[in-house]
mmCIF file of N, CA, C and O in Angstrom:
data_model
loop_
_atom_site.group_PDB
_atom_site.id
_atom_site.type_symbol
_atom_site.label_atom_id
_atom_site.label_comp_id
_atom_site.label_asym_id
_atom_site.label_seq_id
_atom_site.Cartn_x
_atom_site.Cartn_y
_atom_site.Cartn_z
ATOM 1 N N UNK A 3 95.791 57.313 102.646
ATOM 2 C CA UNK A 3 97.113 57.846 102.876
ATOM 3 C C UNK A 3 96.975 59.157 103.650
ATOM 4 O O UNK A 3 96.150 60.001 103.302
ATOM 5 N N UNK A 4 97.777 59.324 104.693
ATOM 6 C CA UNK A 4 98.194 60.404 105.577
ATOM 7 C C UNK A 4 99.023 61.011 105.613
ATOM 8 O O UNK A 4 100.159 60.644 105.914
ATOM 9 N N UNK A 5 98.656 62.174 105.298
ATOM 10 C CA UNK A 5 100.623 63.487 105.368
ATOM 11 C C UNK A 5 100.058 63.861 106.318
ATOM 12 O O UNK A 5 98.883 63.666 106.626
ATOM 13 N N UNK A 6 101.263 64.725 107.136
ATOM 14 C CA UNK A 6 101.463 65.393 108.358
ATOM 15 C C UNK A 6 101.145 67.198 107.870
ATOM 16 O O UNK A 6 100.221 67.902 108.276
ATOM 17 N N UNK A 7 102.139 67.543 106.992
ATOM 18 C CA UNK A 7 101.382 68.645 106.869
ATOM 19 C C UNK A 7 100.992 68.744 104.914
ATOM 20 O O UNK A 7 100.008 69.318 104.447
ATOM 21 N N UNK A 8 102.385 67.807 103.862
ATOM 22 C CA UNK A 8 102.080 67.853 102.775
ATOM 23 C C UNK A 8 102.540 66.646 102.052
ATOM 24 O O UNK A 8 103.576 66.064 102.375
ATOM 25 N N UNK A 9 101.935 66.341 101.275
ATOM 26 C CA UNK A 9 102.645 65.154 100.284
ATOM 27 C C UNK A 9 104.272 65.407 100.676
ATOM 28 O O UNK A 9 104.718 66.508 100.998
ATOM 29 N N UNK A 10 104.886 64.446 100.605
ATOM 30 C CA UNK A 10 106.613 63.942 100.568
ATOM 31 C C UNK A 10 106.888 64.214 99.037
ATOM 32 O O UNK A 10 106.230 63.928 98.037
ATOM 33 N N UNK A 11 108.054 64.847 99.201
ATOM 34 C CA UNK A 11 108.640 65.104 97.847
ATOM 35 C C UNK A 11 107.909 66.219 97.216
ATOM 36 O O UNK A 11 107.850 66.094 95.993
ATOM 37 N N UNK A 12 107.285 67.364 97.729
ATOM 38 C CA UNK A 12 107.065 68.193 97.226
ATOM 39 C C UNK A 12 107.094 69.691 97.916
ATOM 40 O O UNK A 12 106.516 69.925 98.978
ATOM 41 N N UNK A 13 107.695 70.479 97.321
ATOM 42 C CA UNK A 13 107.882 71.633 98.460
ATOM 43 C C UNK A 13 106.608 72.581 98.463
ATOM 44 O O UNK A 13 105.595 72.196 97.878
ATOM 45 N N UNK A 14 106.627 73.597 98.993
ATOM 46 C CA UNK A 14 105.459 74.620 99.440
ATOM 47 C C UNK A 14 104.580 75.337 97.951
ATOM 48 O O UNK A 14 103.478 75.755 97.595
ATOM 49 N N UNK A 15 105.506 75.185 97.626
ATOM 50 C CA UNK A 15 105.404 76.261 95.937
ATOM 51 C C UNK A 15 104.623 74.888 94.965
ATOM 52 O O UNK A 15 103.450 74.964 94.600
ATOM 53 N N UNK A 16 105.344 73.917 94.718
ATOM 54 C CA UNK A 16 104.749 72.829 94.068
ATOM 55 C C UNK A 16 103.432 72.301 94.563
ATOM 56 O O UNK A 16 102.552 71.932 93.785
ATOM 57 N N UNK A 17 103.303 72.268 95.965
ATOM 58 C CA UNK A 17 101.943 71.648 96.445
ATOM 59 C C UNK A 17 101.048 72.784 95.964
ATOM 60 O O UNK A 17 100.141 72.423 95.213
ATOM 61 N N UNK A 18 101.132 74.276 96.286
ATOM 62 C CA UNK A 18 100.415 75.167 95.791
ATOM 63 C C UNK A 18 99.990 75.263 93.756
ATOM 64 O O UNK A 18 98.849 75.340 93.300
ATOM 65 N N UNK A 19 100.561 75.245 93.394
ATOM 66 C CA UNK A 19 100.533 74.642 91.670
ATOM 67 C C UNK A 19 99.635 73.170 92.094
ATOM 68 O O UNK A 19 98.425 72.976 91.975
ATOM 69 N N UNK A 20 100.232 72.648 92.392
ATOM 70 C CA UNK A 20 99.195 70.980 92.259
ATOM 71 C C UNK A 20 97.911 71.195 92.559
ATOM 72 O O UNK A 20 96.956 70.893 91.843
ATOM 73 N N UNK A 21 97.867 71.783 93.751
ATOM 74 C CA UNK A 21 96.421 72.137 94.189
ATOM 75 C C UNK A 21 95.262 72.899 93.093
ATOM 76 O O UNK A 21 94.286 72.438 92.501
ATOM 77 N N UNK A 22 95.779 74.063 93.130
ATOM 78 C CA UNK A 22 95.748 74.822 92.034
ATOM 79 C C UNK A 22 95.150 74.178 90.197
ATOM 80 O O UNK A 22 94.281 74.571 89.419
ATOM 81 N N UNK A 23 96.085 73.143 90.164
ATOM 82 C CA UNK A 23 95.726 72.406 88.902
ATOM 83 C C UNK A 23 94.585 71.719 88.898
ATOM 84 O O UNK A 23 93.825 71.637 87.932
ATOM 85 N N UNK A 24 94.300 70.780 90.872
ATOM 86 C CA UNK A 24 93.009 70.106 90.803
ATOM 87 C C UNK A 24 92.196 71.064 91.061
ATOM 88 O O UNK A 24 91.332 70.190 91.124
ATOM 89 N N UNK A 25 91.764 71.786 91.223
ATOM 90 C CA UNK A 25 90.611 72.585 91.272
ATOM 91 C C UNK A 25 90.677 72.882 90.386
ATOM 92 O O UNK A 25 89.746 72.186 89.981
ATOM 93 N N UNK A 26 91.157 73.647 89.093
ATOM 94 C CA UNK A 26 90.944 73.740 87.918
ATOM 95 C C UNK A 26 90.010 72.828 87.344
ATOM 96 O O UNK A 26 88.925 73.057 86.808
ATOM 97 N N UNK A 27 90.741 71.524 87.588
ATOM 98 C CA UNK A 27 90.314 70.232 86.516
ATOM 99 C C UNK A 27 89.006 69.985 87.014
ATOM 100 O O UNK A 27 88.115 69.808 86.184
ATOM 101 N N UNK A 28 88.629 69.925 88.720
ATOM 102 C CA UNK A 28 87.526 69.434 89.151
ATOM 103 C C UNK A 28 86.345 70.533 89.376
ATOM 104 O O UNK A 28 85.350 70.335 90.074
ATOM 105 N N UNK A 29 86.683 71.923 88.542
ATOM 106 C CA UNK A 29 85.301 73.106 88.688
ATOM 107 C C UNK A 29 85.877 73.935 87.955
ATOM 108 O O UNK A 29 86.350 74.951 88.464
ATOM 109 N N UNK A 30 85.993 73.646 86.293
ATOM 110 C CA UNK A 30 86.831 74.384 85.565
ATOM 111 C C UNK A 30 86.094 75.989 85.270
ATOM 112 O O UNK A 30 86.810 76.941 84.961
ATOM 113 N N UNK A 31 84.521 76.129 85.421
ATOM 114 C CA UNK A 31 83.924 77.383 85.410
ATOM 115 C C UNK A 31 84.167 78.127 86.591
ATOM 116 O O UNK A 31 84.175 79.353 86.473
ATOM 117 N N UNK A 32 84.331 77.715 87.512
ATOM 118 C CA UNK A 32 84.301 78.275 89.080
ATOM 119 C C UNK A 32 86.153 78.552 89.207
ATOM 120 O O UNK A 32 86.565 79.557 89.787
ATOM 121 N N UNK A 33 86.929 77.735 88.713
ATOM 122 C CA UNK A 33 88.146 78.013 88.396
ATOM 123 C C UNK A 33 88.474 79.253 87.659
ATOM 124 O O UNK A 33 89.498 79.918 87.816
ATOM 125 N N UNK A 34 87.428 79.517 86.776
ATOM 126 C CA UNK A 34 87.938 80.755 85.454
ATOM 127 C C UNK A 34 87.320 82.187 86.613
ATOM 128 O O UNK A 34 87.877 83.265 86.823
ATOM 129 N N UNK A 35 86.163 81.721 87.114
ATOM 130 C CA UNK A 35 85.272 82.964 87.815
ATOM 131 C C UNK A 35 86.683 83.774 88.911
ATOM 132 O O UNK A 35 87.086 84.914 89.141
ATOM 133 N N UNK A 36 87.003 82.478 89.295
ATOM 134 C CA UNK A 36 87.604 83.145 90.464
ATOM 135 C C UNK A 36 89.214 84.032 90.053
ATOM 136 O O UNK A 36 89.673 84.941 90.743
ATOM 137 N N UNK A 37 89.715 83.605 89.059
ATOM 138 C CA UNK A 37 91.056 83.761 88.718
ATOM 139 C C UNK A 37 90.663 85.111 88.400
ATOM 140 O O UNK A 37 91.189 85.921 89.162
ATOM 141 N N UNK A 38 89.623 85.816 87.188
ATOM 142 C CA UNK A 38 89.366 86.475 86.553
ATOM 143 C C UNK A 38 89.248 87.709 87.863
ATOM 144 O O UNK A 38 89.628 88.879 87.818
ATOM 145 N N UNK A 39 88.637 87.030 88.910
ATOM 146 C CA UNK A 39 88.114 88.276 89.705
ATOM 147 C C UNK A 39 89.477 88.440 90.876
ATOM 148 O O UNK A 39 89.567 89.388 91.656
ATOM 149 N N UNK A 40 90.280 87.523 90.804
ATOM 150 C CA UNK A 40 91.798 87.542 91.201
ATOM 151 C C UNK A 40 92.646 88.684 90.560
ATOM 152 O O UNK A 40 93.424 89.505 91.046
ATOM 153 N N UNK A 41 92.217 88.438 89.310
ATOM 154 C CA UNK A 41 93.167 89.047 88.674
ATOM 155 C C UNK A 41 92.662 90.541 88.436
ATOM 156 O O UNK A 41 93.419 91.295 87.825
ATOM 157 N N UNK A 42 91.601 90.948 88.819
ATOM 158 C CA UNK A 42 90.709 92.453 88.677
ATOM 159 C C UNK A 42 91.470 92.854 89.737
ATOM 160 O O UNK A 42 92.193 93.848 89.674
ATOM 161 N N UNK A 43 91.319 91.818 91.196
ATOM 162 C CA UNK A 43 91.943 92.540 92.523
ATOM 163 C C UNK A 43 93.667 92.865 92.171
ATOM 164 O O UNK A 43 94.223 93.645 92.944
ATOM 165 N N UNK A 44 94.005 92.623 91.700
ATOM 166 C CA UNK A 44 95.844 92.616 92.091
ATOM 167 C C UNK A 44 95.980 94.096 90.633
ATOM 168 O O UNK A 44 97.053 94.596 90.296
ATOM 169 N N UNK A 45 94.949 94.384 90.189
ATOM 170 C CA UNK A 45 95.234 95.395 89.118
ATOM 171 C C UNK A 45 96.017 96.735 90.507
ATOM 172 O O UNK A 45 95.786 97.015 91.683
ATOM 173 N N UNK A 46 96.779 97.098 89.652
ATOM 174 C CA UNK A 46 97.166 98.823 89.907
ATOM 175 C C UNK A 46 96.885 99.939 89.099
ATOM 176 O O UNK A 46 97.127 100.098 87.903
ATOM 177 N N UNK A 47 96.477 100.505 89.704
ATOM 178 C CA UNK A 47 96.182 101.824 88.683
ATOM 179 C C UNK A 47 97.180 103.068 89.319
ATOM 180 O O UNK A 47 97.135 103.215 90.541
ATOM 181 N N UNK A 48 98.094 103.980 88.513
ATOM 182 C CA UNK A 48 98.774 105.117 88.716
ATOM 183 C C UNK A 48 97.898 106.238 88.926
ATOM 184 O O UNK A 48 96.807 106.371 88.372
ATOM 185 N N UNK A 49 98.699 107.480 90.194
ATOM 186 C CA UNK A 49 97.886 108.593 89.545
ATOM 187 C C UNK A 49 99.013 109.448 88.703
ATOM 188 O O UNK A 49 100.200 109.613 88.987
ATOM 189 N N UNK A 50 97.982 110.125 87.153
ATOM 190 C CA UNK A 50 98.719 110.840 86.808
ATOM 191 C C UNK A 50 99.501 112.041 87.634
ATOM 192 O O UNK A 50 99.073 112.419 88.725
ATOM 193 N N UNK A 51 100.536 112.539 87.099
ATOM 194 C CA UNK A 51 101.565 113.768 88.093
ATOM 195 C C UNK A 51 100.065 115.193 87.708
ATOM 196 O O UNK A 51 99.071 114.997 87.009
ATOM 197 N N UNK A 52 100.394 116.353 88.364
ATOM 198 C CA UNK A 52 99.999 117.181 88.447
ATOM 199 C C UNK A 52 99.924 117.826 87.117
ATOM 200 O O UNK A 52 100.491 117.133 86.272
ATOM 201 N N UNK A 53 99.445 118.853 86.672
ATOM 202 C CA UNK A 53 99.694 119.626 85.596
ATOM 203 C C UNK A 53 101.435 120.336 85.055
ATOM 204 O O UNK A 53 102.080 120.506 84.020
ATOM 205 N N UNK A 54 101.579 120.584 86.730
ATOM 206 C CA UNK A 54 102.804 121.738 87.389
ATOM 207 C C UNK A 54 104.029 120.676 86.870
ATOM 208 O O UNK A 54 105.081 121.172 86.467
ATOM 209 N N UNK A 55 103.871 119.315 86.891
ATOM 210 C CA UNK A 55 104.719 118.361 86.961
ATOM 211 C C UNK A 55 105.448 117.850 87.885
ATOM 212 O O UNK A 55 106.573 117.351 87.880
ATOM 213 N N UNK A 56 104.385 118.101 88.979
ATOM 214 C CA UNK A 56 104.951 117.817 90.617
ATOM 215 C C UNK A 56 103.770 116.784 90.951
ATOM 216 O O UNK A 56 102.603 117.106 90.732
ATOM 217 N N UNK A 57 104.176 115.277 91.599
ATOM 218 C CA UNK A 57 103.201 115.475 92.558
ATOM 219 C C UNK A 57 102.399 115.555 93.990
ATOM 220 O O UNK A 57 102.834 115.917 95.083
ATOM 221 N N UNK A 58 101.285 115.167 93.682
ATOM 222 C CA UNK A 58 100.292 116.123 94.771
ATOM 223 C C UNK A 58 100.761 115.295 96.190
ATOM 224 O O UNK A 58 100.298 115.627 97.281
#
Protein backbone atom coordinates (compact mmCIF):
# COMPACT_ATOMS: atom_id res chain seq x y z
CA UNK A 1 0.00 0.00 0.00
CA UNK A 2 0.94 3.59 -1.10
CA UNK A 3 0.08 7.08 0.51
CA UNK A 4 1.04 10.17 -1.16
CA UNK A 5 2.02 11.98 1.77
CA UNK A 6 -0.12 10.06 4.86
CA UNK A 7 -2.47 7.28 5.62
CA UNK A 8 -6.30 8.50 4.56
CA UNK A 9 -8.36 9.29 7.39
CA UNK A 10 -5.90 10.57 9.56
CA UNK A 11 -4.81 14.10 10.18
CA UNK A 12 -1.19 15.53 10.97
CA UNK A 13 -1.49 15.30 14.82
CA UNK A 14 -2.92 11.60 14.74
CA UNK A 15 -0.29 10.26 12.24
CA UNK A 16 2.29 11.88 14.66
CA UNK A 17 0.75 9.85 17.94
CA UNK A 18 0.55 6.64 15.66
CA UNK A 19 3.99 6.89 14.72
CA UNK A 20 5.05 7.70 17.97
CA UNK A 21 3.13 4.57 19.46
CA UNK A 22 5.07 2.23 16.80
CA UNK A 23 8.30 3.07 17.77
CA UNK A 24 7.50 2.74 21.23
CA UNK A 25 6.17 -0.81 20.70
CA UNK A 26 9.01 -1.75 18.18
CA UNK A 27 12.31 -0.29 20.54
CA UNK A 28 10.61 0.17 23.80
CA UNK A 29 14.31 0.89 25.59
CA UNK A 30 15.45 3.27 22.86
CA UNK A 31 11.83 4.75 23.11
CA UNK A 32 12.28 5.51 27.04
CA UNK A 33 16.20 6.79 26.26
CA UNK A 34 15.05 9.20 23.94
CA UNK A 35 11.83 10.71 25.58
CA UNK A 36 13.77 11.01 28.90
CA UNK A 37 16.53 13.03 27.16
CA UNK A 38 13.50 14.96 25.30
CA UNK A 39 12.21 15.76 28.17
CA UNK A 40 15.74 17.09 30.01
CA UNK A 41 15.86 19.36 26.67
CA UNK A 42 12.41 21.23 26.88
CA UNK A 43 13.21 21.80 30.87
CA UNK A 44 13.22 25.70 31.82
CA UNK A 45 14.95 26.97 34.43
CA UNK A 46 14.11 30.79 35.93
CA UNK A 47 16.57 33.31 37.01
CA UNK A 48 15.98 34.31 40.46
CA UNK A 49 15.14 38.50 40.67
CA UNK A 50 18.01 40.43 42.17
CA UNK A 51 18.45 40.95 45.87
CA UNK A 52 17.19 44.87 45.23
CA UNK A 53 14.01 43.12 43.80
CA UNK A 54 14.67 44.32 40.36
CA UNK A 55 15.77 42.46 37.60
CA UNK A 56 19.19 42.37 36.17
Amino acid sequence: MRWSVWPPGLNRTQLCRKTTALVAHANPDGYETRCHKATKDRRVEFSRPANRGMAN
